[in-house]
Coordinates of C-alpha atoms and ligand atoms in Angstrom, one line a residue:
M1 CA 30.0 -63.0 13.1
I2 CA 32.1 -61.6 10.3
Q3 CA 31.8 -57.8 10.3
I4 CA 32.3 -55.2 7.6
P5 CA 35.9 -54.1 7.1
K6 CA 36.9 -50.9 9.0
G7 CA 36.3 -47.7 7.1
C8 CA 33.6 -49.2 4.8
K9 CA 29.8 -48.7 5.0
D10 CA 26.8 -50.6 3.9
V11 CA 24.0 -48.6 2.3
L12 CA 20.8 -50.3 3.4
P13 CA 17.6 -50.4 1.3
S14 CA 15.9 -47.9 3.7
Q15 CA 18.7 -45.4 3.0
V16 CA 19.4 -46.0 -0.6
Y17 CA 17.0 -43.3 -1.8
L18 CA 19.4 -40.7 -0.4
W19 CA 22.1 -42.0 -2.8
H20 CA 19.6 -42.2 -5.7
R21 CA 18.9 -38.5 -5.1
I22 CA 22.5 -37.5 -5.3
E23 CA 23.1 -39.7 -8.3
E24 CA 20.0 -38.3 -10.2
T25 CA 21.1 -34.8 -9.4
A26 CA 24.6 -35.6 -10.6
R27 CA 23.4 -37.1 -13.9
K28 CA 21.0 -34.2 -14.6
T29 CA 23.6 -31.6 -13.9
A30 CA 26.1 -33.4 -16.1
A31 CA 23.6 -33.5 -18.9
A32 CA 23.0 -29.8 -18.6
Y33 CA 26.7 -29.3 -19.1
A34 CA 26.9 -31.9 -21.9
F35 CA 29.2 -34.4 -20.0
K36 CA 28.8 -38.1 -20.8
E37 CA 29.5 -40.9 -18.4
I38 CA 32.7 -42.9 -18.5
R39 CA 33.3 -46.2 -16.7
T40 CA 36.8 -47.5 -16.0
P41 CA 38.1 -50.4 -13.9
V42 CA 38.1 -50.4 -10.1
F43 CA 41.8 -51.4 -10.3
E44 CA 44.7 -50.3 -12.5
H45 CA 48.4 -51.0 -12.8
T46 CA 50.0 -49.5 -9.7
E47 CA 52.3 -47.4 -11.9
L48 CA 49.4 -45.4 -13.2
F49 CA 48.7 -43.9 -9.8
A50 CA 52.4 -43.7 -8.8
R51 CA 53.1 -41.6 -11.9
G52 CA 49.7 -39.9 -12.2
V53 CA 48.8 -38.9 -8.6
G54 CA 52.4 -38.4 -7.7
D55 CA 55.0 -40.2 -5.6
T56 CA 55.3 -37.4 -3.0
T57 CA 51.6 -37.5 -2.1
D58 CA 50.2 -39.2 1.0
I59 CA 47.8 -41.0 -1.2
V60 CA 50.6 -42.9 -3.1
N61 CA 53.0 -43.2 -0.2
K62 CA 50.6 -44.3 2.6
E63 CA 47.1 -44.9 1.4
M64 CA 46.9 -47.2 -1.6
Y65 CA 45.4 -50.6 -1.6
T66 CA 48.2 -52.3 -3.6
F67 CA 48.6 -56.0 -4.1
L68 CA 50.2 -58.5 -6.5
D69 CA 47.7 -60.4 -8.6
K70 CA 48.1 -64.1 -9.3
G71 CA 50.2 -63.3 -12.3
G72 CA 52.7 -61.3 -10.1
R73 CA 51.6 -57.9 -11.4
S74 CA 51.3 -55.0 -9.0
V75 CA 47.7 -53.6 -9.1
T76 CA 46.0 -51.0 -7.0
L77 CA 42.4 -50.3 -6.2
R78 CA 41.8 -46.8 -7.5
P79 CA 42.3 -44.1 -4.9
E80 CA 40.6 -41.5 -7.2
G81 CA 39.1 -41.3 -10.7
T82 CA 41.2 -38.9 -12.7
A83 CA 44.2 -41.1 -13.5
G84 CA 41.9 -43.9 -14.9
V85 CA 40.0 -41.5 -17.1
A86 CA 43.3 -40.0 -18.4
R87 CA 44.5 -43.5 -19.2
A88 CA 41.3 -44.5 -21.0
F89 CA 41.4 -41.2 -23.0
L90 CA 45.0 -41.9 -24.2
E91 CA 44.5 -45.7 -24.7
H92 CA 41.4 -45.2 -26.9
G93 CA 43.0 -42.3 -28.9
L94 CA 40.1 -40.0 -28.0
A95 CA 42.2 -36.9 -28.6
G96 CA 41.5 -37.7 -32.3
G97 CA 37.7 -37.6 -31.7
V98 CA 35.3 -34.8 -30.7
M99 CA 37.0 -32.2 -28.6
P100 CA 36.7 -30.9 -25.9
F101 CA 36.3 -34.4 -24.3
K102 CA 33.8 -34.1 -21.4
A103 CA 33.2 -37.1 -19.2
Y104 CA 31.8 -37.7 -15.7
Y105 CA 31.9 -40.7 -13.4
M106 CA 30.4 -42.1 -10.2
I107 CA 32.8 -44.5 -8.6
S108 CA 33.9 -46.2 -5.4
A109 CA 37.5 -45.3 -4.5
F110 CA 39.8 -46.7 -1.9
R111 CA 42.3 -45.0 0.5
Y112 CA 43.8 -46.6 3.5
E113 CA 43.1 -43.7 5.9
R114 CA 42.3 -43.4 9.5
P115 CA 38.5 -43.6 9.4
Q116 CA 36.3 -40.9 11.0
A117 CA 33.1 -39.1 10.1
G118 CA 33.3 -38.3 6.4
R119 CA 36.6 -40.1 6.0
L120 CA 36.4 -43.7 4.8
R121 CA 38.5 -46.4 3.3
E122 CA 36.0 -47.2 0.6
F123 CA 34.2 -44.0 -0.4
H124 CA 32.3 -42.7 -3.4
Q125 CA 33.0 -39.9 -5.8
F126 CA 31.1 -38.0 -8.4
G127 CA 33.7 -36.5 -10.7
A128 CA 34.0 -34.8 -14.1
E129 CA 36.9 -34.2 -16.4
L130 CA 37.2 -31.8 -19.4
Y131 CA 40.1 -32.3 -21.8
G132 CA 41.5 -30.2 -24.7
A133 CA 40.6 -26.6 -23.6
A134 CA 43.5 -24.6 -22.2
G135 CA 41.6 -21.3 -21.7
P136 CA 40.2 -20.0 -18.4
E137 CA 36.6 -20.5 -19.8
A138 CA 37.1 -24.3 -19.3
D139 CA 38.1 -23.8 -15.6
A140 CA 35.1 -21.5 -15.1
E141 CA 32.9 -24.1 -16.8
A142 CA 34.1 -26.9 -14.5
I143 CA 33.7 -24.8 -11.4
S144 CA 30.3 -23.7 -12.5
F145 CA 29.3 -27.3 -13.1
A146 CA 30.4 -28.2 -9.6
D147 CA 28.6 -25.2 -8.1
S148 CA 25.4 -26.0 -10.0
F149 CA 25.5 -29.6 -8.7
L150 CA 25.9 -28.5 -5.1
R151 CA 23.1 -25.9 -5.4
A152 CA 20.8 -28.5 -7.1
L153 CA 21.2 -30.6 -4.0
G154 CA 19.9 -27.7 -2.0
L155 CA 23.2 -26.9 -0.3
E156 CA 23.6 -23.2 0.6
K157 CA 26.4 -23.2 3.2
V158 CA 29.1 -24.6 1.1
A159 CA 31.7 -22.0 0.2
L160 CA 34.0 -22.0 -2.9
R161 CA 37.7 -21.3 -2.3
I162 CA 40.0 -20.9 -5.2
N163 CA 43.8 -20.5 -5.7
S164 CA 46.4 -20.7 -8.5
I165 CA 49.5 -22.9 -8.0
G166 CA 51.0 -21.6 -11.3
C167 CA 52.7 -23.5 -14.1
K168 CA 56.0 -25.4 -14.1
H169 CA 57.9 -22.2 -14.9
C170 CA 56.7 -19.9 -12.1
R171 CA 56.4 -22.8 -9.7
A172 CA 60.2 -23.5 -10.0
R173 CA 60.8 -19.9 -8.7
Y174 CA 58.3 -20.5 -6.0
H175 CA 59.9 -23.7 -4.9
E176 CA 63.2 -21.9 -4.5
A177 CA 61.5 -19.3 -2.3
L178 CA 59.8 -22.0 -0.2
K179 CA 63.1 -23.8 0.3
A180 CA 64.8 -20.6 1.4
Y181 CA 62.0 -20.1 3.8
F182 CA 61.8 -23.6 5.3
A183 CA 65.6 -24.3 5.4
P184 CA 66.2 -22.8 8.9
H185 CA 63.0 -24.6 10.3
L186 CA 63.8 -28.1 8.9
G187 CA 65.3 -29.5 12.1
G188 CA 61.9 -29.1 14.0
M189 CA 59.8 -30.5 11.2
C190 CA 58.5 -34.0 10.7
E191 CA 60.4 -36.6 8.7
D192 CA 57.8 -36.5 5.8
C193 CA 58.3 -32.8 5.5
R194 CA 62.1 -33.2 5.4
N195 CA 61.6 -35.5 2.4
R196 CA 59.1 -33.2 0.9
Y197 CA 61.6 -30.4 1.2
E198 CA 63.9 -32.2 -1.3
K199 CA 61.3 -33.6 -3.6
N200 CA 58.3 -31.2 -3.6
P201 CA 58.5 -28.4 -1.1
M202 CA 54.9 -27.3 -1.8
R203 CA 53.6 -30.5 -0.3
I204 CA 54.8 -29.2 3.1
L205 CA 52.0 -26.7 3.0
D206 CA 49.6 -29.7 3.1
C207 CA 51.1 -31.3 6.2
K208 CA 48.7 -32.1 9.0
V209 CA 51.3 -32.1 11.8
E210 CA 50.7 -29.1 14.1
G211 CA 54.4 -28.0 14.3
C212 CA 54.8 -28.1 10.5
K213 CA 51.4 -26.3 10.1
A214 CA 52.6 -23.5 12.3
V215 CA 55.8 -23.0 10.2
A216 CA 53.9 -23.3 7.0
A217 CA 51.5 -20.5 8.0
G218 CA 54.3 -18.0 7.5
A219 CA 55.5 -19.4 4.2
P220 CA 55.6 -17.3 0.9
R221 CA 52.4 -17.6 -1.2
M222 CA 52.3 -18.9 -4.7
L223 CA 50.0 -16.1 -5.7
D224 CA 52.9 -13.7 -5.3
Y225 CA 55.1 -15.7 -7.7
L226 CA 52.7 -16.2 -10.6
C227 CA 54.0 -15.4 -14.1
D228 CA 52.1 -13.0 -16.2
D229 CA 50.3 -15.7 -18.1
C230 CA 49.2 -17.6 -15.0
R231 CA 48.1 -14.3 -13.3
A232 CA 46.0 -13.4 -16.4
H233 CA 44.5 -16.9 -16.5
F234 CA 43.6 -16.7 -12.8
D235 CA 42.1 -13.2 -13.0
R236 CA 40.0 -14.3 -16.0
V237 CA 38.6 -17.4 -14.2
R238 CA 37.7 -15.2 -11.3
S239 CA 36.0 -12.6 -13.5
L240 CA 34.0 -15.3 -15.3
L241 CA 32.8 -16.8 -12.0
T242 CA 31.9 -13.4 -10.6
Q243 CA 29.9 -12.5 -13.7
A244 CA 28.2 -15.9 -13.6
G245 CA 27.2 -15.3 -9.9
V246 CA 29.5 -18.0 -8.5
A247 CA 30.6 -16.6 -5.2
H248 CA 34.1 -17.5 -4.2
T249 CA 37.1 -16.4 -2.1
V250 CA 40.8 -16.6 -2.9
D251 CA 42.5 -19.0 -0.4
P252 CA 46.3 -19.1 -0.9
S253 CA 46.6 -22.1 1.4
I254 CA 44.9 -24.5 -1.1
V255 CA 47.5 -26.7 -2.7
R256 CA 45.5 -30.0 -3.0
G257 CA 46.7 -33.4 -2.0
L258 CA 47.5 -34.7 -5.5
D259 CA 50.6 -33.7 -7.6
Y260 CA 49.1 -33.3 -11.0
Y261 CA 47.6 -29.8 -10.7
S262 CA 48.7 -26.6 -12.3
R263 CA 47.2 -23.1 -12.3
T264 CA 43.6 -23.2 -10.9
V265 CA 42.8 -25.3 -7.9
F266 CA 39.6 -25.1 -5.9
E267 CA 37.7 -26.6 -3.1
F268 CA 34.1 -26.4 -1.9
V269 CA 34.1 -26.4 1.9
S270 CA 31.3 -26.7 4.4
A271 CA 31.7 -25.6 8.0
A272 CA 29.0 -28.2 8.8
A273 CA 31.1 -31.3 8.1
G274 CA 33.7 -30.4 10.8
A275 CA 37.2 -31.5 10.2
Q276 CA 36.3 -33.2 6.9
G277 CA 34.8 -30.0 5.5
T278 CA 36.0 -30.4 1.9
V279 CA 33.0 -31.9 0.0
L280 CA 34.4 -31.3 -3.5
G281 CA 37.9 -30.5 -4.9
G282 CA 39.5 -30.1 -8.3
G283 CA 41.6 -28.0 -10.6
R284 CA 43.5 -27.8 -13.8
Y285 CA 46.1 -30.4 -14.6
D286 CA 47.8 -29.5 -17.9
T287 CA 50.8 -31.9 -17.6
L288 CA 49.2 -35.2 -16.5
L289 CA 48.4 -36.5 -19.9
E290 CA 51.8 -35.6 -21.3
Q291 CA 53.5 -37.3 -18.4
M292 CA 51.5 -40.5 -19.1
D293 CA 53.3 -40.8 -22.5
G294 CA 50.6 -38.9 -24.3
K295 CA 50.9 -35.6 -26.1
A296 CA 50.2 -32.5 -24.1
V297 CA 46.4 -32.2 -23.6
P298 CA 45.2 -29.4 -21.2
A299 CA 42.7 -30.7 -18.6
V300 CA 40.5 -29.6 -15.8
G301 CA 38.1 -31.4 -13.5
F302 CA 36.7 -32.0 -10.0
A303 CA 35.4 -34.7 -7.8
A304 CA 32.9 -34.6 -4.9
G305 CA 32.8 -37.1 -2.0
M306 CA 29.2 -38.6 -1.9
E307 CA 29.4 -39.6 1.8
R308 CA 30.5 -36.0 2.7
L309 CA 27.7 -34.6 0.6
L310 CA 25.2 -36.7 2.6
L311 CA 26.7 -35.4 5.9
V312 CA 26.4 -31.8 4.8
M313 CA 22.9 -32.3 3.4
E314 CA 21.9 -33.7 6.7
S315 CA 23.5 -30.9 8.7
E316 CA 21.8 -28.3 6.4
G317 CA 18.5 -30.0 6.8
K318 CA 18.4 -30.8 3.1
L319 CA 17.9 -34.5 3.1
P320 CA 15.1 -35.5 0.7
A321 CA 11.9 -37.1 1.9
P322 CA 11.9 -40.9 1.7
E323 CA 10.6 -42.5 -1.5
E324 CA 6.9 -43.5 -1.4
G325 CA 5.7 -47.1 -1.3
V326 CA 4.0 -49.0 -4.1
D327 CA 0.9 -47.6 -6.0
C328 CA -1.2 -50.4 -4.8
Y329 CA -1.2 -53.1 -2.2
L330 CA -3.5 -56.0 -3.0
A331 CA -4.9 -57.6 0.1
G332 CA -6.2 -61.2 -0.1
M333 CA -8.4 -62.9 2.6
D334 CA -8.3 -66.6 1.8
A335 CA -6.5 -69.0 -0.6
S336 CA -8.5 -68.1 -3.7
S337 CA -8.5 -64.3 -3.2
R338 CA -4.7 -64.5 -2.5
E339 CA -4.2 -66.3 -5.7
R340 CA -6.3 -63.8 -7.5
A341 CA -4.3 -61.0 -5.9
F342 CA -1.0 -62.6 -7.1
L343 CA -2.3 -62.8 -10.7
L344 CA -3.9 -59.3 -10.6
A345 CA -0.7 -57.8 -9.3
N346 CA 1.2 -59.1 -12.3
E347 CA -1.4 -57.7 -14.6
L348 CA -1.3 -54.3 -12.9
R349 CA 2.5 -54.2 -13.1
R350 CA 2.3 -54.7 -16.8
Q351 CA 0.1 -51.7 -17.0
G352 CA 2.5 -49.5 -15.1
V353 CA 1.1 -49.8 -11.6
S354 CA 3.6 -50.8 -8.9
C355 CA 2.1 -53.5 -6.6
E356 CA 2.7 -55.8 -3.8
T357 CA 0.7 -58.7 -2.4
D358 CA 1.0 -60.7 0.8
L359 CA 3.8 -63.3 0.9
M360 CA 3.7 -63.9 4.6
E361 CA 0.2 -65.3 5.0
R362 CA -0.9 -62.4 7.2
S363 CA -4.4 -61.5 8.3
V364 CA -6.1 -58.7 6.4
K365 CA -5.5 -56.4 9.4
A366 CA -1.8 -57.2 9.4
Q367 CA -1.7 -56.7 5.7
F368 CA -3.2 -53.2 6.1
K369 CA -0.6 -52.5 8.8
Y370 CA 2.2 -53.5 6.4
A371 CA 0.8 -51.4 3.6
D372 CA 0.6 -48.4 5.9
K373 CA 4.1 -48.9 7.2
T374 CA 5.6 -49.2 3.7
G375 CA 3.7 -46.2 2.4
A376 CA 1.4 -47.9 -0.2
R377 CA -0.8 -45.3 -1.8
F378 CA -3.9 -47.5 -2.3
V379 CA -5.0 -50.8 -0.7
A380 CA -7.3 -53.0 -2.8
V381 CA -9.1 -55.7 -0.8
L382 CA -10.1 -58.8 -2.6
G383 CA -12.6 -60.9 -0.6
E384 CA -15.0 -63.6 -1.5
R385 CA -17.8 -61.1 -2.2
E386 CA -15.5 -58.8 -4.1
L387 CA -14.4 -61.7 -6.4
L388 CA -18.0 -62.6 -7.1
D389 CA -18.7 -59.0 -8.1
G390 CA -15.5 -58.7 -10.1
A391 CA -14.6 -55.7 -8.1
A392 CA -12.3 -54.6 -5.2
E393 CA -12.8 -52.3 -2.2
V394 CA -10.1 -49.7 -2.8
K395 CA -8.9 -47.6 0.1
D396 CA -7.0 -44.3 -0.6
M397 CA -4.4 -44.4 2.2
K398 CA -3.9 -40.6 2.0
T399 CA -7.6 -39.6 2.4
S400 CA -8.8 -42.8 4.1
S401 CA -11.8 -42.8 1.7
S402 CA -12.9 -46.1 0.1
E403 CA -14.5 -46.9 -3.2
R404 CA -15.6 -50.1 -5.0
V405 CA -13.7 -50.4 -8.3
K406 CA -14.2 -53.0 -11.1
L407 CA -11.1 -55.1 -11.4
E408 CA -10.7 -54.3 -15.1
E409 CA -10.7 -50.6 -14.3
L410 CA -8.4 -50.8 -11.3
A411 CA -5.2 -49.9 -13.2
N412 CA -6.7 -46.8 -14.8
Y413 CA -8.3 -45.8 -11.5
I414 CA -5.0 -45.9 -9.7
L415 CA -2.9 -44.3 -12.5
R416 CA -5.3 -41.4 -12.6
R417 CA -5.2 -40.8 -8.9
R418 CA -1.8 -41.9 -7.7
S419 CA 0.2 -38.6 -7.8
Ligands
LIG1 P1 40.4 -35.3 -3.7 O1 40.4 -33.9 -3.1 O2 41.5 -36.2 -3.3 O3 40.5 -35.1 -5.3 O4 39.0 -36.0 -3.5 C1 37.8 -35.3 -3.9 C2 36.8 -35.5 -2.8 O5 36.6 -36.9 -2.5 C3 37.1 -34.8 -1.5 O6 36.8 -33.4 -1.6 C4 36.2 -35.6 -0.6 O7 34.9 -35.0 -0.6 C5 36.2 -37.0 -1.2 N1 37.1 -37.8 -0.4 C6 38.5 -38.0 -0.6 N2 39.0 -38.9 0.3 C7 37.9 -39.4 1.0 C8 37.8 -40.3 2.0 N3 38.8 -41.0 2.5 N4 36.6 -40.6 2.5 C9 35.5 -39.9 2.1 N5 35.6 -39.0 1.1 C10 36.8 -38.7 0.6 C11 40.5 -36.1 -6.2 O8 40.2 -37.2 -6.0 C12 40.7 -35.6 -7.6 N6 40.8 -36.8 -8.5 C13 39.7 -34.6 -8.1 C14 39.9 -34.1 -9.5 C15 39.2 -34.6 -10.6 N7 40.7 -33.2 -9.8 C16 40.7 -33.1 -11.2 N8 39.7 -33.9 -11.6

């Protein structure tokens, strides 16, 4: 039997309500912050990610699903959502429209990673991007949006960590300091880090190799190298968050795994998800749009991993209750009452009552069992006598009480009582 590719997951009908719950919460929170949905393609020209996400990142170097299409063009399944949104924004000239531009997305994304709990090759993100606002209020707004979303899911044990990685001016000074620090250790570090040393020494701080991690622990901190403007920006973001009651701690080790960030970076981390504890990450990225041939447009955003959210919701005991079954199951006894049930079900649906009838030729007893198992709220039995009377015997599955109800009153009867 052909099996699902490694690192992918099916969402079965019995579990999909969990996804609906996250998606509804995401859409509601986005509406509260006045973000509108954007949909971009699942694949883009490879160059978009190479330039956008950055060619010193693991994502671009090791994890992209890249292939030549039949026209010989190199295309890549999106490893994240930000680059595609930036491309669409520039391509449609949206900088000339209403600003700030605020968009959210719910997407599948693809990274060729070593799969484990909370780390997949196809995964799903809810993300948001805000363009055009350079001030710290925009950072605080994006972080507050992310925080509200996680709280609305009921999560309480997810902690916000925040850092600043400065701008290109102060980061240049910091890179010099990092190089001076790492130079005597290079011999004992991994090959990737030796490359990173030349191209982007800050990436070394994100290395997962134990030996490199140990060296990185003693490295200088970006926070000590911030220029006055970046320092003031960071302080103001923190002050706004504190005033808004968004608890956070400063974590100088956060550098993020993508190259486009500047100034504020942040992650929401749960102890519950174990090694894959980061459920949401984001930050400011003021140079990405400029690099992509556009004019300079300041930007900030975040993305949350939906599979990780589910893991954390489960470990915090915050998974929602399963969805209820139909409003009414119509049980038939013989050929003519089954036919009547089929037609009545269609009528009831038109009146806003969700219904099911038997499609498996089961006995009435087995139909009741099915209705019970699937959580039907009412069961209406249509037998010979009932049809003669133009009425059904309606059982309330919550209270187990039964009542005879005229068929023409059935819809109203159920609509009044179903909640
Ligand atoms: P990221 O940190 O690479 O950032 O991913 C965001 C979130 O996606 C992570 O915190 C994690 O929950 C989830 N995630 C990432 N990789 C996987 C995986 N292999 N399996 C399961 N979940 C995963 C970005 O993608 C940026 N585009 C976020 C952003 C938006 N920054 C600014 N705007």
